[in-house]
Amino acid sequence: MQANSQQDESRSPRYYRIYQALLTDIQHGSLKPGDVLPSEMNIAQSHGVAPGTARKAVDMLVDRGWVERQHGKGTFVRRADFSHSLARFFRLTDREGVQLHPKSELLGVREVPGSAKICRHLEVAENSELIEIERVRRVDEMPLLHEVIYLSRARFHPLLDLPPEEWGDLLYPLYEQVCGEVVFRATDTLSAGPAPEGPARHLGLGAGELVIEITRLARGYDERPLEWRLSRGRLDWFHYSFDIR
Amino acid sequence: MQANSQQDESRSPRYYRIYQALLTDIQHGSLKPGDVLPSEMNIAQSHGVAPGTARKAVDMLVDRGWVERQHGKGTFVRRADFSHSLARFFRLTDREGVQLHPKSELLGVREVPGSAKICRHLEVAENSELIEIERVRRVDEMPLLHEVIYLSRARFHPLLDLPPEEWGDLLYPLYEQVCGEVVFRATDTLSAGPAPEGPARHLGLGAGELVIEITRLARGYDERPLEWRLSRGRLDWFHYSFDIR
DNA sequence: CAGTGGTCTAGACCACACC
DNA sequence: GTGTGGTCTAGACCACTGA
């Protein structure tokens, strides 16, 4: 057996091209969250490579968080789970260290013309119709965060017809069930600044008091922006820790 | 050839045991930062496994940031580089987007008895003699951070004899050159709170004004705590962004 | 040139899930 | 049982580094 020329056509390794092909399938939606990938033997045969090469391509997808292996069952496209994302920033455990889950109170759902800044973030035309969602998230009735969320009306208009009592505590499952839009990843940006009057009141603060600001741009599997949000929280609850190097 | 029983003795795979053996060498100092690892063929032979298995062990070290491969030369134990770590938190670029490097002004180096909290973080006996370093870090003369740093006197006493003009802008290279202590990784924790009078003055603020607080616990290759520091910075310079999922 | 890591092959057997 | 992923072998050739 000879390892026949790894560099036929393109300059990249075979496993990398297979990785890209699978990733494209995921990003274009032919492989949806929850779907099973072809088996590694299958991938190897259909690409005409040895099993080890196909495996390495799948390894890359696993390392980068696109798929999950399940021994004996198969490899599946991951569904993102942001339900604990707030715990990154706030002390959300009770005295026994048990994880607490914030409740959401919906303050309003409005159709608004998009500002230049938000439209740019969402990569839609300026003044596009957007949906603005305002809510407060509480733990044990203590207000933790005030959030303003913007979505493209074109993609998310079914939310406008949803009665308030059907909005749960988490938006992303709603996006998926009601609008068929799936959030895969997000970029959070932390900053701090004075709170405008409305948000301050909901947080039990005076206007202009300093709050932590978390802006988030959430994206789908195809990397297109789906949601932009600005969350404001009390500094005295805030806390974030992570490793470097 | 048969794949003869992967599970002789312990239950873990061979590549994992090789990974652990190499990691132990790094953490115990028989492999120091900058040292070259044995070649993959070498590792394979000395552990009596196929090259691919040895390679997988090295892959794990690479993935976890312990070593770096250099094609054609070898695999080397990494030396951590924290010189850009502040850029994670503060806008440290000029108008052209060029990276700026903060200057450090040494305010004081003192021998102090360790408080209970700090001794616990450093994992030394309560009331152990510590070294306290106070400094201000500036960009373009603008004060960015006020820092208080604690080190074990037993390990770092050579710093006490170092004249102020020989302290550069970065402490970690100093630790290595003067004390032989190498920082490999650190945990940063973000919070916010009112600034005491001293730090506030150095930041150009009034006492009690809110500042961002970054506490850091830095560790060596053997995971033992080397340094604990509390940095306070102006909220209006603060900014942090990262991806989730 | 020899030595290193980078890619790849074509198999093997094991452990787990499901029928 | 079959089919999946998990580990492992014993080689091959390629690309890069440095003497």
Short mmCIF file of C-alpha atoms (C1' of nucleotides) in Angstrom, two decimals:
data_model
loop_
_atom_site.label_atom_id
_atom_site.label_comp_id
_atom_site.label_asym_id
_atom_site.label_seq_id
_atom_site.Cartn_x
_atom_site.Cartn_y
_atom_site.Cartn_z
CA MET A 1 0.00 0.00 0.00
CA GLN A 2 1.32 3.43 -0.71
CA ALA A 3 0.12 6.69 0.67
CA ASN A 4 -0.71 8.06 -2.74
CA SER A 5 -0.03 11.76 -3.00
CA GLN A 6 -1.85 13.69 -0.29
CA GLN A 7 -1.72 16.76 -2.48
CA ASP A 8 -3.60 16.06 -5.62
CA GLU A 9 -5.76 19.05 -6.30
CA SER A 10 -5.86 21.56 -3.50
CA ARG A 11 -2.99 22.07 -1.12
CA SER A 12 -4.91 21.14 2.04
CA PRO A 13 -4.86 17.67 3.61
CA ARG A 14 -7.59 15.21 2.80
CA TYR A 15 -8.94 15.15 6.37
CA TYR A 16 -9.26 18.91 6.26
CA ARG A 17 -11.26 18.88 3.04
CA ILE A 18 -13.56 16.24 4.50
CA TYR A 19 -13.94 18.39 7.62
CA GLN A 20 -14.89 21.36 5.48
CA ALA A 21 -17.37 19.33 3.47
CA LEU A 22 -19.11 18.13 6.62
CA LEU A 23 -19.05 21.61 8.13
CA THR A 24 -20.66 23.00 4.99
CA ASP A 25 -23.43 20.42 5.32
CA ILE A 26 -24.04 21.58 8.87
CA GLN A 27 -23.93 25.27 8.07
CA HIS A 28 -26.18 24.95 5.03
CA GLY A 29 -28.70 22.95 6.97
CA SER A 30 -28.50 19.62 5.15
CA LEU A 31 -27.31 18.33 8.52
CA LYS A 32 -29.51 19.86 11.21
CA PRO A 33 -29.02 19.94 14.99
CA GLY A 34 -29.79 16.49 16.35
CA ASP A 35 -29.11 14.77 13.03
CA VAL A 36 -26.70 11.88 12.92
CA LEU A 37 -23.64 12.12 10.71
CA PRO A 38 -22.76 9.31 8.35
CA SER A 39 -20.70 6.69 10.15
CA GLU A 40 -16.95 7.07 9.98
CA MET A 41 -16.68 4.02 7.72
CA ASN A 42 -19.29 5.58 5.50
CA ILE A 43 -17.48 8.88 5.30
CA ALA A 44 -14.23 7.09 4.56
CA GLN A 45 -15.72 5.11 1.71
CA SER A 46 -17.65 7.97 0.18
CA HIS A 47 -14.51 10.13 0.17
CA GLY A 48 -12.24 7.27 -0.81
CA VAL A 49 -9.93 7.50 2.20
CA ALA A 50 -8.87 5.23 5.02
CA PRO A 51 -11.05 5.17 8.14
CA GLY A 52 -8.37 6.92 10.20
CA THR A 53 -8.48 9.89 7.85
CA ALA A 54 -12.24 10.20 8.06
CA ARG A 55 -11.97 9.91 11.81
CA LYS A 56 -9.54 12.80 11.97
CA ALA A 57 -12.01 14.99 10.08
CA VAL A 58 -14.72 14.13 12.59
CA ASP A 59 -12.24 14.78 15.41
CA MET A 60 -11.94 18.34 14.17
CA LEU A 61 -15.71 18.82 14.20
CA VAL A 62 -15.81 17.47 17.75
CA ASP A 63 -12.95 19.71 18.91
CA ARG A 64 -14.63 22.76 17.46
CA GLY A 65 -17.95 21.96 19.08
CA TRP A 66 -20.03 21.23 15.99
CA VAL A 67 -20.83 17.61 16.73
CA GLU A 68 -20.85 15.15 19.63
CA ARG A 69 -19.89 11.50 19.55
CA GLN A 70 -22.06 8.90 21.24
CA HIS A 71 -20.28 5.62 21.60
CA GLY A 72 -22.17 2.82 19.90
CA LYS A 73 -24.82 5.16 18.47
CA GLY A 74 -23.23 7.66 16.16
CA THR A 75 -22.05 11.24 15.87
CA PHE A 76 -24.66 13.97 16.14
CA VAL A 77 -24.89 17.64 15.25
CA ARG A 78 -24.91 19.61 18.49
CA ARG A 79 -27.77 21.71 19.69
CA ALA A 80 -26.44 24.68 21.63
CA ASP A 81 -27.55 25.03 25.24
CA PHE A 82 -27.31 28.54 26.63
CA SER A 83 -29.49 27.86 29.64
CA HIS A 84 -26.57 28.31 32.02
CA SER A 85 -24.90 31.19 30.23
CA LEU A 86 -25.90 33.75 32.86
CA ALA A 87 -24.11 31.73 35.50
CA ARG A 88 -20.90 32.87 33.87
CA PHE A 89 -21.50 36.39 35.04
CA PHE A 90 -23.60 36.25 38.15
CA ARG A 91 -23.58 34.33 41.38
CA LEU A 92 -26.52 32.09 40.68
CA THR A 93 -26.24 29.53 43.42
CA ASP A 94 -28.10 29.33 46.71
CA ARG A 95 -26.40 28.74 50.06
CA GLU A 96 -26.10 25.02 49.36
CA GLY A 97 -24.43 25.71 46.03
CA VAL A 98 -27.46 24.61 44.01
CA GLN A 99 -27.85 26.25 40.63
CA LEU A 100 -30.68 28.77 40.45
CA HIS A 101 -32.60 29.50 37.27
CA PRO A 102 -33.70 33.07 36.61
CA LYS A 103 -37.33 33.77 35.78
CA SER A 104 -38.19 36.09 32.93
CA GLU A 105 -40.84 38.78 33.04
CA LEU A 106 -41.85 40.07 29.64
CA LEU A 107 -42.21 43.86 29.66
CA GLY A 108 -43.01 44.42 26.02
CA VAL A 109 -42.80 43.22 22.44
CA ARG A 110 -42.80 46.00 19.87
CA GLU A 111 -42.22 46.55 16.18
CA VAL A 112 -39.61 49.25 15.72
CA PRO A 113 -37.52 50.68 12.89
CA GLY A 114 -33.95 49.55 13.41
CA SER A 115 -31.28 52.03 14.38
CA ALA A 116 -28.19 52.19 12.20
CA LYS A 117 -26.03 50.52 14.83
CA ILE A 118 -28.30 47.58 15.47
CA CYS A 119 -29.05 47.02 11.80
CA ARG A 120 -25.33 46.89 11.16
CA HIS A 121 -24.87 44.28 13.87
CA LEU A 122 -27.73 42.21 12.49
CA GLU A 123 -26.46 42.70 8.94
CA VAL A 124 -29.79 43.96 7.66
CA ALA A 125 -30.57 47.13 5.72
CA GLU A 126 -30.75 50.33 7.71
CA ASN A 127 -34.24 51.15 9.00
CA SER A 128 -35.33 47.55 8.49
CA GLU A 129 -38.33 46.59 10.59
CA LEU A 130 -37.14 44.95 13.79
CA ILE A 131 -38.79 43.35 16.77
CA GLU A 132 -37.83 44.79 20.14
CA ILE A 133 -38.30 42.64 23.21
CA GLU A 134 -37.90 44.06 26.68
CA ARG A 135 -37.77 41.86 29.74
CA VAL A 136 -36.47 41.55 33.29
CA ARG A 137 -34.84 38.44 34.63
CA ARG A 138 -35.14 37.72 38.32
CA VAL A 139 -33.79 35.24 40.82
CA ASP A 140 -35.94 34.86 43.93
CA GLU A 141 -37.81 38.02 42.89
CA MET A 142 -34.52 39.97 42.99
CA PRO A 143 -34.05 41.69 39.64
CA LEU A 144 -30.80 40.50 38.09
CA LEU A 145 -30.88 41.77 34.53
CA HIS A 146 -32.80 44.15 32.33
CA GLU A 147 -32.68 43.11 28.69
CA VAL A 148 -33.53 44.70 25.38
CA ILE A 149 -33.44 42.32 22.45
CA TYR A 150 -33.61 43.01 18.71
CA LEU A 151 -34.59 40.57 15.99
CA SER A 152 -35.26 40.93 12.31
CA ARG A 153 -39.04 41.21 11.80
CA ALA A 154 -38.75 39.30 8.54
CA ARG A 155 -37.41 36.23 10.27
CA PHE A 156 -39.11 36.42 13.64
CA HIS A 157 -42.58 37.89 12.96
CA PRO A 158 -44.40 34.82 14.36
CA LEU A 159 -43.31 36.04 17.80
CA LEU A 160 -45.59 39.07 17.39
CA ASP A 161 -48.67 36.84 17.51
CA LEU A 162 -47.53 34.85 20.52
CA PRO A 163 -49.57 35.59 23.68
CA PRO A 164 -47.40 36.73 26.62
CA GLU A 165 -48.26 33.69 28.71
CA GLU A 166 -46.61 31.42 26.17
CA TRP A 167 -43.23 33.12 26.45
CA GLY A 168 -41.14 30.96 28.76
CA ASP A 169 -37.99 31.86 30.60
CA LEU A 170 -35.73 31.05 27.68
CA LEU A 171 -35.93 32.68 24.27
CA TYR A 172 -33.76 30.38 22.17
CA PRO A 173 -36.04 27.34 22.38
CA LEU A 174 -38.85 29.71 21.43
CA TYR A 175 -36.97 30.98 18.39
CA GLU A 176 -36.55 27.39 17.29
CA GLN A 177 -40.11 26.24 17.92
CA VAL A 178 -41.95 29.32 16.74
CA CYS A 179 -39.66 30.66 14.03
CA GLY A 180 -37.45 27.75 13.07
CA GLU A 181 -34.35 29.80 13.80
CA VAL A 182 -31.62 27.98 15.71
CA VAL A 183 -28.94 29.80 17.67
CA PHE A 184 -25.64 28.02 17.55
CA ARG A 185 -23.17 30.42 19.10
CA ALA A 186 -22.90 33.94 20.43
CA THR A 187 -20.37 36.61 21.23
CA ASP A 188 -20.80 38.37 24.54
CA THR A 189 -19.12 41.68 25.21
CA LEU A 190 -18.82 43.03 28.72
CA SER A 191 -18.66 46.65 29.57
CA ALA A 192 -19.97 49.02 32.20
CA GLY A 193 -21.81 52.30 32.10
CA PRO A 194 -24.58 54.41 33.60
CA ALA A 195 -28.08 52.95 33.46
CA PRO A 196 -30.85 54.94 31.73
CA GLU A 197 -33.90 55.64 33.81
CA GLY A 198 -36.05 52.70 32.67
CA PRO A 199 -33.56 49.90 33.13
CA ALA A 200 -32.32 51.47 36.38
CA ARG A 201 -35.84 51.47 37.82
CA HIS A 202 -36.34 47.80 36.98
CA LEU A 203 -33.06 46.95 38.68
CA GLY A 204 -33.94 48.93 41.80
CA LEU A 205 -31.34 51.62 41.09
CA GLY A 206 -31.36 55.32 40.48
CA ALA A 207 -30.98 56.69 36.97
CA GLY A 208 -27.34 57.05 36.01
CA GLU A 209 -26.02 54.49 38.50
CA LEU A 210 -23.34 52.27 37.04
CA VAL A 211 -24.34 48.86 35.77
CA ILE A 212 -22.60 46.05 33.98
CA GLU A 213 -23.53 45.89 30.31
CA ILE A 214 -23.49 42.66 28.39
CA THR A 215 -24.10 42.93 24.68
CA ARG A 216 -24.63 39.73 22.78
CA LEU A 217 -24.66 38.94 19.10
CA ALA A 218 -26.11 35.47 18.54
CA ARG A 219 -25.61 33.57 15.32
CA GLY A 220 -27.14 30.55 13.62
CA TYR A 221 -25.39 27.53 12.19
CA ASP A 222 -24.70 29.44 9.01
CA GLU A 223 -22.98 32.19 11.03
CA ARG A 224 -25.59 34.77 10.10
CA PRO A 225 -26.54 37.14 12.95
CA LEU A 226 -29.93 36.33 14.43
CA GLU A 227 -30.21 38.39 17.58
CA TRP A 228 -28.62 41.41 19.19
CA ARG A 229 -29.25 42.15 22.82
CA LEU A 230 -28.18 44.54 25.51
CA SER A 231 -28.44 43.27 29.06
CA ARG A 232 -27.83 45.48 32.07
CA GLY A 233 -27.17 44.04 35.50
CA ARG A 234 -26.37 45.17 39.00
CA LEU A 235 -22.65 45.43 39.60
CA ASP A 236 -22.96 43.96 43.07
CA TRP A 237 -24.16 40.64 41.65
CA PHE A 238 -21.58 40.54 38.93
CA HIS A 239 -18.68 38.11 38.97
CA TYR A 240 -16.72 36.40 36.23
CA SER A 241 -13.80 34.04 36.31
CA PHE A 242 -11.75 32.24 33.72
CA ASP A 243 -8.39 30.74 32.96
CA ILE A 244 -5.74 32.18 30.69
CA ARG A 245 -2.99 30.22 28.95
CA MET B 1 -0.11 -8.04 13.80
CA GLN B 2 -2.77 -7.92 16.44
CA ALA B 3 -3.78 -5.04 18.60
CA ASN B 4 -2.83 -6.82 21.78
CA SER B 5 -5.10 -5.97 24.69
CA GLN B 6 -5.29 -2.22 25.24
CA GLN B 7 -6.27 -2.82 28.84
CA ASP B 8 -3.51 -4.69 30.54
CA GLU B 9 -2.96 -3.03 33.85
CA SER B 10 -4.90 0.19 34.36
CA ARG B 11 -8.19 0.90 32.67
CA SER B 12 -7.04 3.97 30.73
CA PRO B 13 -5.83 3.88 27.12
CA ARG B 14 -2.13 3.68 26.39
CA TYR B 15 -2.00 7.10 24.74
CA TYR B 16 -3.55 8.59 27.86
CA ARG B 17 -0.98 7.02 30.16
CA ILE B 18 1.81 8.30 27.93
CA TYR B 19 0.21 11.74 27.99
CA GLN B 20 0.13 11.65 31.78
CA ALA B 21 3.74 10.50 31.98
CA LEU B 22 4.89 13.39 29.80
CA LEU B 23 2.72 15.86 31.69
CA THR B 24 4.25 14.69 34.96
CA ASP B 25 7.70 15.33 33.54
CA ILE B 26 6.65 18.86 32.66
CA GLN B 27 4.97 19.57 35.97
CA HIS B 28 7.83 18.15 38.04
CA GLY B 29 10.36 20.15 36.10
CA SER B 30 12.33 17.37 34.41
CA LEU B 31 11.03 18.97 31.22
CA LYS B 32 11.34 22.74 31.55
CA PRO B 33 9.86 25.49 29.39
CA GLY B 34 11.79 25.64 26.15
CA ASP B 35 13.01 22.05 26.43
CA VAL B 36 12.46 19.70 23.55
CA LEU B 37 10.41 16.56 24.10
CA PRO B 38 11.72 13.21 22.93
CA SER B 39 10.79 12.65 19.30
CA GLU B 40 7.56 10.81 18.64
CA MET B 41 9.46 7.75 17.41
CA ASN B 42 11.48 7.87 20.59
CA ILE B 43 8.41 8.08 22.80
CA ALA B 44 6.82 5.23 20.89
CA GLN B 45 9.82 2.96 21.30
CA SER B 46 10.44 3.77 24.95
CA HIS B 47 6.80 3.06 25.77
CA GLY B 48 6.58 0.10 23.44
CA VAL B 49 3.73 1.43 21.31
CA ALA B 50 3.16 2.27 17.67
CA PRO B 51 4.11 5.78 16.50
CA GLY B 52 0.48 6.73 16.01
CA THR B 53 -0.25 6.06 19.66
CA ALA B 54 2.66 8.17 20.85
CA ARG B 55 1.54 10.89 18.49
CA LYS B 56 -1.92 10.92 19.99
CA ALA B 57 -0.43 11.46 23.45
CA VAL B 58 1.55 14.43 22.14
CA ASP B 59 -1.61 15.68 20.41
CA MET B 60 -3.25 15.90 23.82
CA LEU B 61 -0.39 17.95 25.23
CA VAL B 62 -0.64 20.27 22.24
CA ASP B 63 -4.42 20.63 22.56
CA ARG B 64 -4.12 21.47 26.24
CA GLY B 65 -1.43 24.07 25.64
CA TRP B 66 1.51 22.37 27.36
CA VAL B 67 3.73 22.00 24.32
CA GLU B 68 4.15 23.34 20.79
CA ARG B 69 5.15 21.43 17.70
CA GLN B 70 7.75 22.86 15.32
CA HIS B 71 7.78 21.03 12.04
CA GLY B 72 11.21 19.56 11.30
CA LYS B 73 12.65 20.61 14.68
CA GLY B 74 10.76 18.97 17.47
CA THR B 75 8.10 19.50 20.12
CA PHE B 76 8.87 22.03 22.85
CA VAL B 77 7.49 22.82 26.29
CA ARG B 78 5.67 26.11 26.08
CA ARG B 79 6.68 29.26 27.85
CA ALA B 80 3.59 31.27 28.75
CA ASP B 81 3.34 34.81 27.39
CA PHE B 82 1.05 37.10 29.32
CA SER B 83 2.33 40.29 27.75
CA HIS B 84 -0.98 40.93 26.01
CA SER B 85 -3.25 39.77 28.81
CA LEU B 86 -4.42 43.27 29.66
CA ALA B 87 -5.67 43.74 26.13
CA ARG B 88 -8.42 41.29 27.04
CA PHE B 89 -9.96 43.81 29.35
CA PHE B 90 -9.05 47.25 28.13
CA ARG B 91 -9.06 49.08 24.86
CA LEU B 92 -5.35 49.12 24.28
CA THR B 93 -5.09 50.23 20.70
CA ASP B 94 -4.40 53.66 19.29
CA ARG B 95 -6.44 55.28 16.53
CA GLU B 96 -4.70 53.20 13.88
CA GLY B 97 -5.47 50.00 15.76
CA VAL B 98 -1.86 49.47 16.81
CA GLN B 99 -1.39 47.58 20.04
CA LEU B 100 -0.20 49.76 22.94
CA HIS B 101 1.94 48.44 25.79
CA PRO B 102 1.27 49.77 29.27
CA LYS B 103 4.16 51.14 31.29
CA SER B 104 4.55 50.18 34.93
CA GLU B 105 5.41 52.55 37.75
CA LEU B 106 6.57 50.84 40.90
CA LEU B 107 5.02 52.43 43.98
CA GLY B 108 6.43 50.17 46.63
CA VAL B 109 7.85 46.79 47.58
CA ARG B 110 7.23 45.77 51.19
CA GLU B 111 7.53 42.78 53.45
CA VAL B 112 4.19 42.15 55.12
CA PRO B 113 2.59 39.41 57.20
CA GLY B 114 0.03 37.64 55.01
CA SER B 115 -3.65 38.06 55.71
CA ALA B 116 -5.67 34.89 56.16
CA LYS B 117 -7.39 35.32 52.80
CA ILE B 118 -4.27 35.84 50.76
CA CYS B 119 -2.34 33.07 52.52
CA ARG B 120 -5.18 30.71 51.73
CA HIS B 121 -5.05 31.66 48.05
CA LEU B 122 -1.29 31.20 47.96
CA GLU B 123 -1.57 27.95 49.93
CA VAL B 124 0.93 29.02 52.55
CA ALA B 125 0.58 29.04 56.34
CA GLU B 126 -1.40 31.90 57.83
CA ASN B 127 0.73 34.93 58.76
CA SER B 128 3.54 33.72 56.49
CA GLU B 129 5.87 36.50 55.42
CA LEU B 130 4.78 37.84 52.07
CA ILE B 131 6.09 40.40 49.64
CA GLU B 132 3.63 43.13 48.68
CA ILE B 133 4.21 45.00 45.44
CA GLU B 134 2.19 48.07 44.56
CA ARG B 135 2.29 49.59 41.12
CA VAL B 136 0.37 51.65 38.57
CA ARG B 137 0.15 50.76 34.92
CA ARG B 138 -0.28 53.55 32.43
CA VAL B 139 -0.91 53.96 28.73
CA ASP B 140 0.19 57.31 27.36
CA GLU B 141 0.48 58.57 30.93
CA MET B 142 -3.20 57.77 31.49
CA PRO B 143 -3.50 55.54 34.55
CA LEU B 144 -5.15 52.26 33.53
CA LEU B 145 -4.71 49.97 36.49
CA HIS B 146 -3.67 50.08 40.12
CA GLU B 147 -2.23 46.75 41.24
CA VAL B 148 -1.36 45.13 44.55
CA ILE B 149 0.56 41.90 44.22
CA TYR B 150 1.42 39.29 46.86
CA LEU B 151 4.19 36.70 46.68
CA SER B 152 5.61 34.25 49.16
CA ARG B 153 8.74 35.78 50.70
CA ALA B 154 10.37 32.37 50.91
CA ARG B 155 10.24 31.94 47.15
CA PHE B 156 10.62 35.50 45.96
CA HIS B 157 12.96 37.21 48.46
CA PRO B 158 15.56 38.08 45.76
CA LEU B 159 13.08 40.71 44.56
CA LEU B 160 13.63 42.62 47.82
CA ASP B 161 17.21 43.38 46.83
CA LEU B 162 16.38 44.48 43.31
CA PRO B 163 16.83 48.25 42.74
CA PRO B 164 13.64 49.93 41.44
CA GLU B 165 15.22 50.90 38.12
CA GLU B 166 15.71 47.23 37.26
CA TRP B 167 12.01 46.41 37.50
CA GLY B 168 10.69 46.43 33.95
CA ASP B 169 7.10 46.68 32.78
CA LEU B 170 6.46 42.96 33.10
CA LEU B 171 6.79 40.98 36.29
CA TYR B 172 6.72 37.40 35.01
CA PRO B 173 10.03 37.55 33.13
CA LEU B 174 11.47 39.06 36.33
CA TYR B 175 10.15 36.21 38.45
CA GLU B 176 11.85 33.80 36.10
CA GLN B 177 15.19 35.61 35.83
CA VAL B 178 15.55 36.70 39.43
CA CYS B 179 13.76 33.95 41.33
CA GLY B 180 13.62 31.03 38.92
CA GLU B 181 9.86 30.86 39.29
CA VAL B 182 7.94 30.37 36.04
CA VAL B 183 4.28 31.29 35.67
CA PHE B 184 2.45 28.91 33.40
CA ARG B 185 -1.18 29.82 33.76
CA ALA B 186 -3.49 32.05 35.73
CA THR B 187 -7.11 32.44 36.70
CA ASP B 188 -8.55 35.91 36.43
CA THR B 189 -11.74 36.85 38.20
CA LEU B 190 -13.66 39.98 37.27
CA SER B 191 -15.78 41.91 39.63
CA ALA B 192 -16.58 45.51 40.45
CA GLY B 193 -16.62 47.53 43.62
CA PRO B 194 -15.79 50.84 45.25
CA ALA B 195 -12.15 51.91 45.16
CA PRO B 196 -10.35 52.66 48.45
CA GLU B 197 -8.76 56.05 48.73
CA GLY B 198 -5.22 55.10 47.62
CA PRO B 199 -6.06 53.18 44.44
CA ALA B 200 -8.75 55.73 43.58
CA ARG B 201 -6.27 58.60 43.78
CA HIS B 202 -3.83 56.83 41.48
CA LEU B 203 -6.61 56.24 38.96
CA GLY B 204 -7.72 59.86 39.07
CA LEU B 205 -10.97 59.04 40.84
CA GLY B 206 -12.59 59.93 44.11
CA ALA B 207 -12.57 57.49 47.00
CA GLY B 208 -15.51 55.06 46.78
CA GLU B 209 -16.05 55.44 43.06
CA LEU B 210 -16.77 52.18 41.32
CA VAL B 211 -13.91 50.40 39.59
CA ILE B 212 -13.48 47.08 37.86
CA GLU B 213 -11.59 44.60 40.01
CA ILE B 214 -9.51 41.86 38.47
CA THR B 215 -8.09 39.34 40.88
CA ARG B 216 -5.55 36.91 39.54
CA LEU B 217 -4.11 33.71 40.91
CA ALA B 218 -1.06 32.70 38.88
CA ARG B 219 0.37 29.20 38.99
CA GLY B 220 3.57 27.48 37.94
CA TYR B 221 4.00 24.37 35.86
CA ASP B 222 3.40 22.24 38.91
CA GLU B 223 0.07 24.02 39.49
CA ARG B 224 1.24 25.52 42.78
CA PRO B 225 0.07 29.12 43.37
CA LEU B 226 2.85 31.63 42.86
CA GLU B 227 1.17 35.03 42.87
CA TRP B 228 -2.07 36.63 43.93
CA ARG B 229 -2.92 40.09 42.71
CA LEU B 230 -5.75 42.57 42.86
CA SER B 231 -5.91 45.03 39.99
CA ARG B 232 -8.34 47.92 39.93
CA GLY B 233 -9.17 49.76 36.74
CA ARG B 234 -11.36 52.56 35.51
CA LEU B 235 -14.72 51.33 34.34
CA ASP B 236 -14.74 53.68 31.38
CA TRP B 237 -11.74 51.90 29.87
CA PHE B 238 -13.06 48.45 30.54
CA HIS B 239 -14.23 46.15 27.78
CA TYR B 240 -14.24 42.39 27.36
CA SER B 241 -15.52 40.16 24.61
CA PHE B 242 -15.61 36.44 24.02
CA ASP B 243 -17.45 33.63 22.31
CA ILE B 244 -19.72 31.12 23.92
CA ARG B 245 -20.53 27.66 22.53
"C1'" DC C 1 22.27 14.28 4.44
"C1'" DA C 2 19.64 12.46 8.77
"C1'" DG C 3 16.06 13.60 11.94
"C1'" DT C 4 11.73 15.72 12.97
"C1'" DG C 5 6.85 16.29 12.65
"C1'" DG C 6 2.55 15.81 9.17
"C1'" DT C 7 -0.35 12.91 6.52
"C1'" DC C 8 -2.22 8.54 5.26
"C1'" DT C 9 -3.14 3.52 4.69
"C1'" DA C 10 -5.46 -0.90 5.67
"C1'" DG C 11 -6.19 -3.39 8.46
"C1'" DA C 12 -7.07 -5.34 13.82
"C1'" DC C 13 -9.74 -5.96 18.23
"C1'" DC C 14 -12.53 -3.82 21.92
"C1'" DA C 15 -16.69 -1.54 24.13
"C1'" DC C 16 -21.14 0.07 23.70
"C1'" DA C 17 -26.09 0.52 21.82
"C1'" DC C 18 -29.95 -1.49 19.83
"C1'" DC C 19 -32.70 -5.11 17.97
"C1'" DG D 1 -26.44 -10.56 16.11
"C1'" DT D 2 -25.02 -5.91 13.38
"C1'" DG D 3 -23.36 -1.36 13.46
"C1'" DT D 4 -21.33 2.35 15.88
"C1'" DG D 5 -17.37 4.76 17.81
"C1'" DG D 6 -12.59 3.92 20.54
"C1'" DT D 7 -8.05 2.17 20.53
"C1'" DC D 8 -4.02 0.45 18.30
"C1'" DT D 9 -0.63 -1.45 14.91
"C1'" DA D 10 3.16 -1.20 11.56
"C1'" DG D 11 4.23 0.43 8.25
"C1'" DA D 12 4.39 4.31 4.02
"C1'" DC D 13 5.65 8.87 1.88
"C1'" DC D 14 5.88 13.94 2.32
"C1'" DA D 15 7.63 18.55 4.08
"C1'" DC D 16 10.55 20.96 6.86
"C1'" DT D 17 14.97 21.99 9.61
"C1'" DG D 18 19.66 22.18 10.26
"C1'" DA D 19 24.30 20.32 10.00
#
